[in-house]
Short mmCIF file of C-alpha atoms in Angstrom, two decimals:
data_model
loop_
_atom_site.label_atom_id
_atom_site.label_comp_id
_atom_site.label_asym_id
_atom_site.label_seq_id
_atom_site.Cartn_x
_atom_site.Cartn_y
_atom_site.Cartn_z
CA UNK X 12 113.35 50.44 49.45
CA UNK X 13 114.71 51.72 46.01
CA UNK X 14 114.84 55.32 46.31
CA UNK X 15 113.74 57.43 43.39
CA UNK X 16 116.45 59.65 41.31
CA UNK X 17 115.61 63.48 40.21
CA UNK X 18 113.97 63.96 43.58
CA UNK X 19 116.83 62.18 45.50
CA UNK X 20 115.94 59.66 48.24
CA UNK X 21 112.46 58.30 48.24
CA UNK X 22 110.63 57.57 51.99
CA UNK X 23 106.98 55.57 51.73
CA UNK X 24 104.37 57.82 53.84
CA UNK X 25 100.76 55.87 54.23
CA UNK X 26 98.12 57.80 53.08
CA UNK X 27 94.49 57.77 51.33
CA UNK X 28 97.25 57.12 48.40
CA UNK X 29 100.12 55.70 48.69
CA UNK X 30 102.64 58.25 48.02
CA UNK X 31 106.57 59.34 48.34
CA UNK X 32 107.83 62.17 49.74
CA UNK X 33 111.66 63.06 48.62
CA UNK X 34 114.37 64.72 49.49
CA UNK X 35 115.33 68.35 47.79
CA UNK X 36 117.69 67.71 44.86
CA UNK X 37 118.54 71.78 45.64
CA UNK X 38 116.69 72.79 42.27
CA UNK X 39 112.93 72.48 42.77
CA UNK X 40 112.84 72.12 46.24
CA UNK X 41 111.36 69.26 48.56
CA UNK X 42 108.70 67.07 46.97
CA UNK X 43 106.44 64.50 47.45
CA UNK X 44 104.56 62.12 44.56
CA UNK X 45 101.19 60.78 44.98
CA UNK X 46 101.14 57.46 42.69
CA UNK X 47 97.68 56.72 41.88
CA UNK X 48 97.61 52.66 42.45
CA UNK X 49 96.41 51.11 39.44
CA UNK X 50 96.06 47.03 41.40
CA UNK X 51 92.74 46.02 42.05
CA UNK X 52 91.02 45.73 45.19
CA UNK X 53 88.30 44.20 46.85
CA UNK X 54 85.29 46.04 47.69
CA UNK X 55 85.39 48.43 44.66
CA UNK X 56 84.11 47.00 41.28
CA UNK X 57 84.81 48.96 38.49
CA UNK X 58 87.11 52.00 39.15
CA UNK X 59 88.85 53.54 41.78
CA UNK X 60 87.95 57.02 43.02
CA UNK X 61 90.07 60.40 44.76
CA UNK X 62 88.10 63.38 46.14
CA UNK X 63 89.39 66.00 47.35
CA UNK X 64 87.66 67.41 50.14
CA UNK X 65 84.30 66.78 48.10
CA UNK X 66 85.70 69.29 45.70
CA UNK X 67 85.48 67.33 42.85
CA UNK X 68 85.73 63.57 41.96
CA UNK X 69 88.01 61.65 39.30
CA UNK X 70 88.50 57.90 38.32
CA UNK X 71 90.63 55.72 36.43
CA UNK X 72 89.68 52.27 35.63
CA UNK X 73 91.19 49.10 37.38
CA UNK X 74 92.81 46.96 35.61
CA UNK X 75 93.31 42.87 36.61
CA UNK X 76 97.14 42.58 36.86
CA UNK X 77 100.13 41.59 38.62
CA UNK X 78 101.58 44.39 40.37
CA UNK X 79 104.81 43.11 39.58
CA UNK X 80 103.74 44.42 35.75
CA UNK X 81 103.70 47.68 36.66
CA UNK X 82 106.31 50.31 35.43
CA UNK X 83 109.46 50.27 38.18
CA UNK X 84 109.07 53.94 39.19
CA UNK X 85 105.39 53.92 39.45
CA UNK X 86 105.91 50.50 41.99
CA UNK X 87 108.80 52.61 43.98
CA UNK X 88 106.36 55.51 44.59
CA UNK X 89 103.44 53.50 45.72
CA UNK X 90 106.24 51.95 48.36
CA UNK X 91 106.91 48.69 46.77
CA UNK X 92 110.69 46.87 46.88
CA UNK X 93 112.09 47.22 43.04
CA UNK X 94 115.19 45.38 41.56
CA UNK X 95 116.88 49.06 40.87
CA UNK X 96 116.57 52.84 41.73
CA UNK X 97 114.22 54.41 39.27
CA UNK X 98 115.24 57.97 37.98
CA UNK X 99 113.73 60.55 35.85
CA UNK X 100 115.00 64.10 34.86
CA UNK X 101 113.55 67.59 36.22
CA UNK X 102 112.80 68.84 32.93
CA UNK X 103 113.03 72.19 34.04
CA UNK X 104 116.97 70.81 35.14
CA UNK X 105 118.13 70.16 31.62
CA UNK X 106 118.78 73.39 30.32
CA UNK X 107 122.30 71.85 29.19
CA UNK X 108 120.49 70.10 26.48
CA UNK X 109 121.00 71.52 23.10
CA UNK X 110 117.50 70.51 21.56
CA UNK X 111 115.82 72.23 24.75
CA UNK X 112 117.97 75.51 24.42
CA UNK X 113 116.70 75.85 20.75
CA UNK X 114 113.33 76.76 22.56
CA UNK X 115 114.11 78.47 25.56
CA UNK X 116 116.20 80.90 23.26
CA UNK X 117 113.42 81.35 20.98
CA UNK X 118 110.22 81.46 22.76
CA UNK X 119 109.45 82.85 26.22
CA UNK X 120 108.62 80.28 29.21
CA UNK X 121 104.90 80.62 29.79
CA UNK X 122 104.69 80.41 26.05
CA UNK X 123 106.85 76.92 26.19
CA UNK X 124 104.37 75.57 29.18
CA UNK X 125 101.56 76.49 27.40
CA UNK X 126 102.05 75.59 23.60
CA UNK X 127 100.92 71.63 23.76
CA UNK X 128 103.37 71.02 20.98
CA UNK X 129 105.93 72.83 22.29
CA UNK X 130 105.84 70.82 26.15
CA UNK X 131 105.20 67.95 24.59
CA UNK X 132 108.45 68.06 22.48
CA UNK X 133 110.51 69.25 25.79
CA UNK X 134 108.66 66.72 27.77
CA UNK X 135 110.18 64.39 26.29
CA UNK X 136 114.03 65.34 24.75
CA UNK X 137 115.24 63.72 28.30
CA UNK X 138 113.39 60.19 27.81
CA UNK X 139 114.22 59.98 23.89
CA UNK X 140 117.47 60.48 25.42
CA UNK X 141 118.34 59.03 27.95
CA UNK X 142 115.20 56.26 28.42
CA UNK X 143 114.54 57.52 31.69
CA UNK X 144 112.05 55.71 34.16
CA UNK X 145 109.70 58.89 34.48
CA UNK X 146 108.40 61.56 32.38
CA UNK X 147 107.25 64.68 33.59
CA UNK X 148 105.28 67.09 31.81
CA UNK X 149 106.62 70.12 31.45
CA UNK X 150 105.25 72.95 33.07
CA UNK X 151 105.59 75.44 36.28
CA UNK X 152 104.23 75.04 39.78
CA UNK X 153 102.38 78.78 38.83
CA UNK X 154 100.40 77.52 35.87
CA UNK X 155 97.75 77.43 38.11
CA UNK X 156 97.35 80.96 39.25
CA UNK X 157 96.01 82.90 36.10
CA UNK X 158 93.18 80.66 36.14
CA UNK X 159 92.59 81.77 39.61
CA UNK X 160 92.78 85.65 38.49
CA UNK X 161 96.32 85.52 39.34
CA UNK X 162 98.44 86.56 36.35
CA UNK X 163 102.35 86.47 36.58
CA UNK X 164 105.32 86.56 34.08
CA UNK X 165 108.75 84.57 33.61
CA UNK X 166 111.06 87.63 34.10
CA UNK X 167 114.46 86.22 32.06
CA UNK X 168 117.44 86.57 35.06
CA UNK X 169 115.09 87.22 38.30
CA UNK X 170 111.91 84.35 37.21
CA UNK X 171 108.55 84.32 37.96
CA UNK X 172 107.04 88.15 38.81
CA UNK X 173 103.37 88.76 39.72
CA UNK X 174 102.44 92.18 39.08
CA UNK X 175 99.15 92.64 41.57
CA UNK X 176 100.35 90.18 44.55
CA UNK X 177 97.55 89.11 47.22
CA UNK X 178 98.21 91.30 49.92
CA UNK X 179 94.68 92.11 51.25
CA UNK X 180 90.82 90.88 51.84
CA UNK X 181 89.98 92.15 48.55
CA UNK X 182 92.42 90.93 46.77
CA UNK X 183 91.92 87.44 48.40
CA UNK X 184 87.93 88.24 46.83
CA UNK X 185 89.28 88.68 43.36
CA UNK X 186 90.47 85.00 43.30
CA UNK X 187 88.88 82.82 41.36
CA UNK X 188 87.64 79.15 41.86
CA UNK X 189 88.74 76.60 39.23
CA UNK X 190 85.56 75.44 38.27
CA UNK X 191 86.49 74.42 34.87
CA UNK X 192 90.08 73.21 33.82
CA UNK X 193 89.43 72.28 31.00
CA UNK X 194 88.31 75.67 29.80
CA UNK X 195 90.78 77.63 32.10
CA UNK X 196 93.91 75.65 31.23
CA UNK X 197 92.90 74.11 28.15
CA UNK X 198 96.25 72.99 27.02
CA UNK X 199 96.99 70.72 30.53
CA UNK X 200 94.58 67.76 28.68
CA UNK X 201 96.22 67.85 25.39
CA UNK X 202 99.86 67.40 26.87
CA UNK X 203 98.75 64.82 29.25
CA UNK X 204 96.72 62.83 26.89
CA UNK X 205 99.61 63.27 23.96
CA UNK X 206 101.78 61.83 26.16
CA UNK X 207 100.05 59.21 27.72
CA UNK X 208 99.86 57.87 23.90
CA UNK X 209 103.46 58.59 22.88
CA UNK X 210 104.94 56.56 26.06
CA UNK X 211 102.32 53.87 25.79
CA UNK X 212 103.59 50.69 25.72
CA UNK X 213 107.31 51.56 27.28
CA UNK X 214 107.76 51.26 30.91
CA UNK X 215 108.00 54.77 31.51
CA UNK X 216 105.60 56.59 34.33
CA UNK X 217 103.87 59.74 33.23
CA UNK X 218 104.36 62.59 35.89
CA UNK X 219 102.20 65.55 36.62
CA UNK X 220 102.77 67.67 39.33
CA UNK X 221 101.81 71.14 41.49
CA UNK X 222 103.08 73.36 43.62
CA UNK X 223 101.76 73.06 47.07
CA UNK X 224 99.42 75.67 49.05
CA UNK X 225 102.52 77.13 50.61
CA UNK X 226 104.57 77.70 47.88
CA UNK X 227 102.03 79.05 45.87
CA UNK X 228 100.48 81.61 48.28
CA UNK X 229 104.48 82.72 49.22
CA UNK X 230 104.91 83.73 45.39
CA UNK X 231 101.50 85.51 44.89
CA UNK X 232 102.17 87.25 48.82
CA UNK X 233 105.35 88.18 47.59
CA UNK X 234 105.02 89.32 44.42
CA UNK X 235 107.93 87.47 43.10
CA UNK X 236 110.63 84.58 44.32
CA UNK X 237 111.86 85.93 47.79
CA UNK X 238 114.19 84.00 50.23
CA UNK X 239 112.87 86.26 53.10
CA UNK X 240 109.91 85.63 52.64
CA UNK X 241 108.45 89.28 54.57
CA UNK X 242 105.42 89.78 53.30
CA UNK X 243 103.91 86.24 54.12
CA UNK X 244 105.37 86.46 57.75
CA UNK X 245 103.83 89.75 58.16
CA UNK X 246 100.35 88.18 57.37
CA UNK X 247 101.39 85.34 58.94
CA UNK X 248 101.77 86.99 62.58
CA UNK X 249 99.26 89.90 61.85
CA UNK X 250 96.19 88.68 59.53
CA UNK X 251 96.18 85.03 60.07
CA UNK X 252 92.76 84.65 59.30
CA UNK X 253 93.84 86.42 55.51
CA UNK X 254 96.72 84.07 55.33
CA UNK X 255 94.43 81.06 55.78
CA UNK X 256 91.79 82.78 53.34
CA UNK X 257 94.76 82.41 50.56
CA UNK X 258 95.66 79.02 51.50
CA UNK X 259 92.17 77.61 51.48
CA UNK X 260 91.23 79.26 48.25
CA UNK X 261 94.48 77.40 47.17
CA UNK X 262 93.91 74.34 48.14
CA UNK X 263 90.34 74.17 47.21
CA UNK X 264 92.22 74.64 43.42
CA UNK X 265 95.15 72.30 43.84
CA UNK X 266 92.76 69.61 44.77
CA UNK X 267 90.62 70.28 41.39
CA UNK X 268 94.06 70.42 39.64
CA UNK X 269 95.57 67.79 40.64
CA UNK X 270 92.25 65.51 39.82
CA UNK X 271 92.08 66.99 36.42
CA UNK X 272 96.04 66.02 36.08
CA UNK X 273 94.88 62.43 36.96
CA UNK X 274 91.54 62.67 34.75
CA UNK X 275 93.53 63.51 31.79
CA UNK X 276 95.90 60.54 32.02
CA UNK X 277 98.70 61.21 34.46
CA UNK X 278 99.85 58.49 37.09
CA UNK X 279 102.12 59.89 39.76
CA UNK X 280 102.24 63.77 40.79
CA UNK X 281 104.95 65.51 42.42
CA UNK X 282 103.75 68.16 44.98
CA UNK X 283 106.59 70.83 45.04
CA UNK X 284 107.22 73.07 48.52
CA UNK X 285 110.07 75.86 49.10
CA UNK X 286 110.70 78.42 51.70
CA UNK X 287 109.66 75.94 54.38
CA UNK X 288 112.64 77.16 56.62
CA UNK X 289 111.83 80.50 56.86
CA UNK X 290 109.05 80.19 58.62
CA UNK X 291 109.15 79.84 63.26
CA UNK X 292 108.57 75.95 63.54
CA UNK X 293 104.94 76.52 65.58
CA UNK X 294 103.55 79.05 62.89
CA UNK X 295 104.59 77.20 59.66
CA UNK X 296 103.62 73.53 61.14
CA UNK X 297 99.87 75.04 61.19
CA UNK X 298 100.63 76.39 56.94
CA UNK X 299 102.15 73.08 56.80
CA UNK X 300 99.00 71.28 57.32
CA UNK X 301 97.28 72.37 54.89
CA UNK X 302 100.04 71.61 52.09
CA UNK X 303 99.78 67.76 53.51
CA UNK X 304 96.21 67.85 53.42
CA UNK X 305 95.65 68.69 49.82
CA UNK X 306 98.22 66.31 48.67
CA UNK X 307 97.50 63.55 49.92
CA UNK X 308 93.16 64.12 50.41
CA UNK X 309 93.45 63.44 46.33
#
């Protein structure tokens, strides 16, 4: 199997969708993408559906075709042989680009992520480029969290700081559902749409992705990026039940935000995990569980 570049070598795991999970390329950490399969099949007339968990429902149309049509990275993540190794660029990765240094210098990060016009532009500088396979919108595995009550800040030198981390019941109460992405994270739909339409017609694959339950309840444990990881293996060993509280509620979101990615035009996802090593194997293969179940429930 071709394996897929930008998330290094590409291994097909069965699952409600076909997906990929990859190797670390040492930037972002270990991923896996979720290809939604566009091919039709029998038994389902009209449009394919993923729910997650009964959280919430999305569709895409089918479309008659012959697989063999579909773009090459798109084909490599649902598992399928391909003539070449696909690659796309970690957007996040380029920061030797001049065009994409014109932005960071001038505007902060969460401003970059969440300016449509901006992420579109950085988007995609790498495919204008370089024509790469995939394009991946640009944007941060914590986008998520201030939609959940969970506000944090791209500190330039140490990166992403969250002022009021979850570190008890009540602040595990404070969290809110996502209910409504479109009104929480209003800008997620005009990227995705915008460039759905500028790539149509090339044989480019559009890529969302999320941070997993895992990663996501480490940083907002934590308070910030943290190698040690204390905090979480504290609650880990002492207030399981609070740990599990945290990775629920995130879950419960991922799966809403990963069906909105899908909903507003997106067709692969990578789900993005970290500190998976710091963890004793028995604890962290019960956390792990839960990151496997809301990627690939969707």
């Amino acid at each position: 199997m071709a394996a897929t570049l930008g998330l290094s070598t590409a291994v097909s795991v069965p699952a409600r969708l076909s997906h990929v999970a990859s190797a670390s390329n040492g930037i972002s950490g270990t991923a896996a993408s979720v290809a939604f399969p566009s091919a039709k099949r029998a038994g389902h007339a009209g449009s394919q559906v993923a729910e997650g968990r009964g959280k919430c429902r999305c569709s895409t149309a089918e479309i008659l075709h012959d697989g063999a049509r579909d773009p090459l990275l798109l084909r490599v993540a649902r598992g399928e042989d391909a003539e070449r190794t696909p690659v796309w660029l970690m957007r996040q990765a380029g920061r030797y680009m001049k065009d994409f240094r014109k932005f960071s210098d001038k505007y902060p990060f969460r401003m970059r992520s969440e300016t449509a016009e901006i992420a579109i532009e950085l988007t995609l500088q790498p495919w204008k480029a370089f024509g790469t396979d995939g394009v991946i919108m640009f944007s941060d595995i914590l986008t998520i969290l201030p939609a959940l009550g969970v506000e944090f800040d791209m500190v330039k030198g140490k990166g992403p700081v969250i002022a009021d981390p979850i570190r008890t019941k009540a602040d595990l109460l404070d969290m809110k559902p996502l209910e409504d992405p479109d009104a929480k994270l209003p800008f997620i739909r005009e990227i995705l749409t915008s460039l759905r339409r500028e790539i149509a017609g090339s044989e480019a694959t559009l890529l969302g992705f999320v941070g997993t339950p895992w990663t996501l309840a480490a940083y907002a444990i934590e308070g910030q990026g943290n190698k040690n990881l204390m905090a979480t293996k504290h609650m880990m060993l002492h207030e399981p039940e609070l740990l599990h509280g945290v990775l629920q509620a995130l879950e419960d979101a991922l799966v809403v935000y990963v069906c909105h990615q899908i909903s507003c035009g997106r067709t692969s996802c990578s789900c993005l995990t970290r500190g998976r090593t710091t963890s004793r194997p028995r604890s962290l293969r019960s956390s792990a569980c839960r990151t496997r179940s809301a990627s690939c429930s969707v």
